[in-house]
Amino acid sequence: MTKSAKSKSSSPSSSKSGKCTWPEFVSRRTAELKEQNPDQEAADRKKQISAEWKVSDENPKND
């Protein structure tokens, strides 16, 4: 028999604290930055997103 994947009951971003996960943050910010500056290199974009995450209120580690 194979193991079945557990489905998520709710989105982590829908928590009461308003925090989100790193992948959600990266996905959203990547889309925003691509729209704002389509010529920006992917590596530069990743560095910018990482720096923003470290100080973001959405980061659960920044309580």
PDB file of N, CA and C in Angstrom:
ATOM      1  N   MET A   1       0.826  -1.187   0.000  1.00  0.00           N
ATOM      2  CA  MET A   1       0.000   0.000   0.000  1.00  0.00           C
ATOM      3  C   MET A   1       0.871   1.251   0.000  1.00  0.00           C
ATOM      4  N   THR A   2       0.345   2.281  -0.555  1.00  0.00           N
ATOM      5  CA  THR A   2       1.066   3.545  -0.560  1.00  0.00           C
ATOM      6  C   THR A   2       0.468   4.493   0.463  1.00  0.00           C
ATOM      7  N   LYS A   3       1.303   5.371   0.936  1.00  0.00           N
ATOM      8  CA  LYS A   3       0.818   6.364   1.887  1.00  0.00           C
ATOM      9  C   LYS A   3       0.131   7.482   1.127  1.00  0.00           C
ATOM     10  N   SER A   4      -0.979   7.916   1.642  1.00  0.00           N
ATOM     11  CA  SER A   4      -1.660   9.028   0.989  1.00  0.00           C
ATOM     12  C   SER A   4      -1.213  10.335   1.629  1.00  0.00           C
ATOM     13  N   ALA A   5      -1.172  11.354   0.833  1.00  0.00           N
ATOM     14  CA  ALA A   5      -0.759  12.663   1.330  1.00  0.00           C
ATOM     15  C   ALA A   5      -1.861  13.264   2.181  1.00  0.00           C
ATOM     16  N   LYS A   6      -1.449  13.881   3.251  1.00  0.00           N
ATOM     17  CA  LYS A   6      -2.431  14.552   4.099  1.00  0.00           C
ATOM     18  C   LYS A   6      -2.743  15.906   3.490  1.00  0.00           C
ATOM     19  N   SER A   7      -3.998  16.228   3.439  1.00  0.00           N
ATOM     20  CA  SER A   7      -4.369  17.530   2.904  1.00  0.00           C
ATOM     21  C   SER A   7      -4.346  18.552   4.020  1.00  0.00           C
ATOM     22  N   LYS A   8      -4.031  19.763   3.660  1.00  0.00           N
ATOM     23  CA  LYS A   8      -3.992  20.835   4.639  1.00  0.00           C
ATOM     24  C   LYS A   8      -5.413  21.266   4.957  1.00  0.00           C
ATOM     25  N   SER A   9      -5.682  21.429   6.226  1.00  0.00           N
ATOM     26  CA  SER A   9      -7.031  21.808   6.632  1.00  0.00           C
ATOM     27  C   SER A   9      -7.279  23.296   6.440  1.00  0.00           C
ATOM     28  N   SER A  10      -6.229  24.092   6.613  1.00  0.00           N
ATOM     29  CA  SER A  10      -6.383  25.523   6.406  1.00  0.00           C
ATOM     30  C   SER A  10      -5.054  26.119   5.997  1.00  0.00           C
ATOM     31  N   SER A  11      -5.121  27.249   5.381  1.00  0.00           N
ATOM     32  CA  SER A  11      -3.926  27.928   4.927  1.00  0.00           C
ATOM     33  C   SER A  11      -3.213  28.579   6.109  1.00  0.00           C
ATOM     34  N   PRO A  12      -1.892  28.454   6.195  1.00  0.00           N
ATOM     35  CA  PRO A  12      -1.172  29.100   7.289  1.00  0.00           C
ATOM     36  C   PRO A  12      -1.332  30.619   7.284  1.00  0.00           C
ATOM     37  N   SER A  13      -1.569  31.185   6.120  1.00  0.00           N
ATOM     38  CA  SER A  13      -1.707  32.633   6.047  1.00  0.00           C
ATOM     39  C   SER A  13      -3.041  33.111   6.591  1.00  0.00           C
ATOM     40  N   SER A  14      -3.951  32.196   6.831  1.00  0.00           N
ATOM     41  CA  SER A  14      -5.254  32.585   7.344  1.00  0.00           C
ATOM     42  C   SER A  14      -5.295  32.558   8.866  1.00  0.00           C
ATOM     43  N   SER A  15      -4.129  32.466   9.477  1.00  0.00           N
ATOM     44  CA  SER A  15      -4.088  32.428  10.931  1.00  0.00           C
ATOM     45  C   SER A  15      -4.475  33.773  11.522  1.00  0.00           C
ATOM     46  N   LYS A  16      -4.824  33.751  12.785  1.00  0.00           N
ATOM     47  CA  LYS A  16      -5.263  34.962  13.462  1.00  0.00           C
ATOM     48  C   LYS A  16      -4.147  35.997  13.551  1.00  0.00           C
ATOM     49  N   SER A  17      -2.907  35.556  13.584  1.00  0.00           N
ATOM     50  CA  SER A  17      -1.788  36.471  13.759  1.00  0.00           C
ATOM     51  C   SER A  17      -1.439  37.239  12.489  1.00  0.00           C
ATOM     52  N   GLY A  18      -1.946  36.817  11.332  1.00  0.00           N
ATOM     53  CA  GLY A  18      -1.643  37.497  10.084  1.00  0.00           C
ATOM     54  C   GLY A  18      -0.268  37.153   9.537  1.00  0.00           C
ATOM     55  N   LYS A  19       0.361  36.136  10.085  1.00  0.00           N
ATOM     56  CA  LYS A  19       1.681  35.713   9.633  1.00  0.00           C
ATOM     57  C   LYS A  19       1.524  34.830   8.398  1.00  0.00           C
ATOM     58  N   CYS A  20       2.583  34.735   7.609  1.00  0.00           N
ATOM     59  CA  CYS A  20       2.546  33.851   6.452  1.00  0.00           C
ATOM     60  C   CYS A  20       3.819  33.033   6.419  1.00  0.00           C
ATOM     61  N   THR A  21       3.860  32.077   5.533  1.00  0.00           N
ATOM     62  CA  THR A  21       5.038  31.238   5.408  1.00  0.00           C
ATOM     63  C   THR A  21       5.996  31.847   4.397  1.00  0.00           C
ATOM     64  N   TRP A  22       7.239  31.401   4.470  1.00  0.00           N
ATOM     65  CA  TRP A  22       8.268  31.885   3.559  1.00  0.00           C
ATOM     66  C   TRP A  22       7.868  31.674   2.096  1.00  0.00           C
ATOM     67  N   PRO A  23       7.413  30.484   1.686  1.00  0.00           N
ATOM     68  CA  PRO A  23       7.039  30.299   0.278  1.00  0.00           C
ATOM     69  C   PRO A  23       5.918  31.236  -0.180  1.00  0.00           C
ATOM     70  N   GLU A  24       4.950  31.491   0.691  1.00  0.00           N
ATOM     71  CA  GLU A  24       3.870  32.421   0.332  1.00  0.00           C
ATOM     72  C   GLU A  24       4.422  33.826   0.128  1.00  0.00           C
ATOM     73  N   PHE A  25       5.302  34.238   1.025  1.00  0.00           N
ATOM     74  CA  PHE A  25       5.907  35.563   0.951  1.00  0.00           C
ATOM     75  C   PHE A  25       6.723  35.703  -0.332  1.00  0.00           C
ATOM     76  N   VAL A  26       7.551  34.696  -0.614  1.00  0.00           N
ATOM     77  CA  VAL A  26       8.395  34.724  -1.815  1.00  0.00           C
ATOM     78  C   VAL A  26       7.542  34.792  -3.074  1.00  0.00           C
ATOM     79  N   SER A  27       6.516  33.986  -3.137  1.00  0.00           N
ATOM     80  CA  SER A  27       5.648  33.964  -4.313  1.00  0.00           C
ATOM     81  C   SER A  27       5.009  35.327  -4.559  1.00  0.00           C
ATOM     82  N   ARG A  28       4.463  35.895  -3.503  1.00  0.00           N
ATOM     83  CA  ARG A  28       3.784  37.187  -3.634  1.00  0.00           C
ATOM     84  C   ARG A  28       4.764  38.308  -3.992  1.00  0.00           C
ATOM     85  N   ARG A  29       5.898  38.363  -3.278  1.00  0.00           N
ATOM     86  CA  ARG A  29       6.865  39.437  -3.520  1.00  0.00           C
ATOM     87  C   ARG A  29       7.540  39.288  -4.884  1.00  0.00           C
ATOM     88  N   THR A  30       7.783  38.062  -5.326  1.00  0.00           N
ATOM     89  CA  THR A  30       8.389  37.856  -6.640  1.00  0.00           C
ATOM     90  C   THR A  30       7.487  38.425  -7.725  1.00  0.00           C
ATOM     91  N   ALA A  31       6.212  38.131  -7.646  1.00  0.00           N
ATOM     92  CA  ALA A  31       5.261  38.648  -8.635  1.00  0.00           C
ATOM     93  C   ALA A  31       5.225  40.174  -8.605  1.00  0.00           C
ATOM     94  N   GLU A  32       5.212  40.750  -7.402  1.00  0.00           N
ATOM     95  CA  GLU A  32       5.172  42.209  -7.276  1.00  0.00           C
ATOM     96  C   GLU A  32       6.437  42.846  -7.840  1.00  0.00           C
ATOM     97  N   LEU A  33       7.593  42.283  -7.511  1.00  0.00           N
ATOM     98  CA  LEU A  33       8.853  42.852  -7.977  1.00  0.00           C
ATOM     99  C   LEU A  33       9.037  42.684  -9.480  1.00  0.00           C
ATOM    100  N   LYS A  34       8.584  41.564 -10.035  1.00  0.00           N
ATOM    101  CA  LYS A  34       8.667  41.367 -11.486  1.00  0.00           C
ATOM    102  C   LYS A  34       7.834  42.413 -12.213  1.00  0.00           C
ATOM    103  N   GLU A  35       6.692  42.744 -11.639  1.00  0.00           N
ATOM    104  CA  GLU A  35       5.825  43.747 -12.249  1.00  0.00           C
ATOM    105  C   GLU A  35       6.455  45.135 -12.154  1.00  0.00           C
ATOM    106  N   GLN A  36       7.058  45.435 -11.015  1.00  0.00           N
ATOM    107  CA  GLN A  36       7.666  46.745 -10.796  1.00  0.00           C
ATOM    108  C   GLN A  36       8.946  46.925 -11.603  1.00  0.00           C
ATOM    109  N   ASN A  37       9.745  45.868 -11.704  1.00  0.00           N
ATOM    110  CA  ASN A  37      11.036  45.952 -12.379  1.00  0.00           C
ATOM    111  C   ASN A  37      11.310  44.652 -13.128  1.00  0.00           C
ATOM    112  N   PRO A  38      10.759  44.515 -14.329  1.00  0.00           N
ATOM    113  CA  PRO A  38      10.906  43.254 -15.074  1.00  0.00           C
ATOM    114  C   PRO A  38      12.346  42.934 -15.489  1.00  0.00           C
ATOM    115  N   ASP A  39      13.226  43.931 -15.496  1.00  0.00           N
ATOM    116  CA  ASP A  39      14.608  43.707 -15.913  1.00  0.00           C
ATOM    117  C   ASP A  39      15.529  43.294 -14.765  1.00  0.00           C
ATOM    118  N   GLN A  40      15.020  43.252 -13.551  1.00  0.00           N
ATOM    119  CA  GLN A  40      15.834  42.897 -12.392  1.00  0.00           C
ATOM    120  C   GLN A  40      16.248  41.429 -12.475  1.00  0.00           C
ATOM    121  N   GLU A  41      17.515  41.171 -12.190  1.00  0.00           N
ATOM    122  CA  GLU A  41      18.027  39.803 -12.199  1.00  0.00           C
ATOM    123  C   GLU A  41      17.368  38.987 -11.089  1.00  0.00           C
ATOM    124  N   ALA A  42      17.152  37.712 -11.343  1.00  0.00           N
ATOM    125  CA  ALA A  42      16.503  36.835 -10.365  1.00  0.00           C
ATOM    126  C   ALA A  42      17.301  36.771  -9.061  1.00  0.00           C
ATOM    127  N   ALA A  43      18.617  36.718  -9.150  1.00  0.00           N
ATOM    128  CA  ALA A  43      19.450  36.652  -7.943  1.00  0.00           C
ATOM    129  C   ALA A  43      19.290  37.913  -7.101  1.00  0.00           C
ATOM    130  N   ASP A  44      19.231  39.065  -7.756  1.00  0.00           N
ATOM    131  CA  ASP A  44      19.042  40.326  -7.030  1.00  0.00           C
ATOM    132  C   ASP A  44      17.665  40.379  -6.383  1.00  0.00           C
ATOM    133  N   ARG A  45      16.684  39.870  -7.097  1.00  0.00           N
ATOM    134  CA  ARG A  45      15.318  39.837  -6.579  1.00  0.00           C
ATOM    135  C   ARG A  45      15.254  38.949  -5.328  1.00  0.00           C
ATOM    136  N   LYS A  46      15.915  37.795  -5.378  1.00  0.00           N
ATOM    137  CA  LYS A  46      15.924  36.877  -4.238  1.00  0.00           C
ATOM    138  C   LYS A  46      16.611  37.506  -3.032  1.00  0.00           C
ATOM    139  N   LYS A  47      17.703  38.230  -3.260  1.00  0.00           N
ATOM    140  CA  LYS A  47      18.397  38.911  -2.165  1.00  0.00           C
ATOM    141  C   LYS A  47      17.499  39.961  -1.528  1.00  0.00           C
ATOM    142  N   GLN A  48      16.798  40.705  -2.352  1.00  0.00           N
ATOM    143  CA  GLN A  48      15.898  41.742  -1.856  1.00  0.00           C
ATOM    144  C   GLN A  48      14.764  41.127  -1.038  1.00  0.00           C
ATOM    145  N   ILE A  49      14.173  40.064  -1.553  1.00  0.00           N
ATOM    146  CA  ILE A  49      13.070  39.397  -0.855  1.00  0.00           C
ATOM    147  C   ILE A  49      13.551  38.832   0.476  1.00  0.00           C
ATOM    148  N   SER A  50      14.728  38.243   0.494  1.00  0.00           N
ATOM    149  CA  SER A  50      15.277  37.690   1.725  1.00  0.00           C
ATOM    150  C   SER A  50      15.492  38.780   2.770  1.00  0.00           C
ATOM    151  N   ALA A  51      16.021  39.911   2.353  1.00  0.00           N
ATOM    152  CA  ALA A  51      16.241  41.026   3.277  1.00  0.00           C
ATOM    153  C   ALA A  51      14.914  41.555   3.816  1.00  0.00           C
ATOM    154  N   GLU A  52      13.913  41.636   2.963  1.00  0.00           N
ATOM    155  CA  GLU A  52      12.591  42.101   3.393  1.00  0.00           C
ATOM    156  C   GLU A  52      11.978  41.128   4.399  1.00  0.00           C
ATOM    157  N   TRP A  53      12.144  39.829   4.158  1.00  0.00           N
ATOM    158  CA  TRP A  53      11.558  38.810   5.031  1.00  0.00           C
ATOM    159  C   TRP A  53      12.145  38.893   6.445  1.00  0.00           C
ATOM    160  N   LYS A  54      13.436  39.170   6.533  1.00  0.00           N
ATOM    161  CA  LYS A  54      14.099  39.213   7.837  1.00  0.00           C
ATOM    162  C   LYS A  54      13.497  40.262   8.762  1.00  0.00           C
ATOM    163  N   VAL A  55      12.955  41.340   8.209  1.00  0.00           N
ATOM    164  CA  VAL A  55      12.397  42.419   9.033  1.00  0.00           C
ATOM    165  C   VAL A  55      10.881  42.531   8.911  1.00  0.00           C
ATOM    166  N   SER A  56      10.277  41.652   8.137  1.00  0.00           N
ATOM    167  CA  SER A  56       8.842  41.720   7.874  1.00  0.00           C
ATOM    168  C   SER A  56       7.999  41.354   9.093  1.00  0.00           C
ATOM    169  N   ASP A  57       6.888  42.049   9.254  1.00  0.00           N
ATOM    170  CA  ASP A  57       5.921  41.714  10.297  1.00  0.00           C
ATOM    171  C   ASP A  57       5.224  40.389   9.994  1.00  0.00           C
ATOM    172  N   GLU A  58       5.272  39.946   8.748  1.00  0.00           N
ATOM    173  CA  GLU A  58       4.643  38.686   8.350  1.00  0.00           C
ATOM    174  C   GLU A  58       5.475  37.472   8.755  1.00  0.00           C
ATOM    175  N   ASN A  59       6.740  37.688   9.075  1.00  0.00           N
ATOM    176  CA  ASN A  59       7.631  36.611   9.477  1.00  0.00           C
ATOM    177  C   ASN A  59       7.292  36.193  10.906  1.00  0.00           C
ATOM    178  N   PRO A  60       6.934  34.933  11.127  1.00  0.00           N
ATOM    179  CA  PRO A  60       6.570  34.476  12.473  1.00  0.00           C
ATOM    180  C   PRO A  60       7.686  34.640  13.506  1.00  0.00           C
ATOM    181  N   LYS A  61       8.923  34.706  13.067  1.00  0.00           N
ATOM    182  CA  LYS A  61      10.044  34.863  13.998  1.00  0.00           C
ATOM    183  C   LYS A  61      10.182  36.299  14.501  1.00  0.00           C
ATOM    184  N   ASN A  62       9.477  37.217  13.883  1.00  0.00           N
ATOM    185  CA  ASN A  62       9.569  38.624  14.277  1.00  0.00           C
ATOM    186  C   ASN A  62       8.410  39.027  15.172  1.00  0.00           C
ATOM    187  N   ASP A  63       8.282  38.374  16.293  1.00  0.00           N
ATOM    188  CA  ASP A  63       7.198  38.713  17.225  1.00  0.00           C
ATOM    189  C   ASP A  63       7.628  39.758  18.212  1.00  0.00           C
TER     190      ASP A  63
END
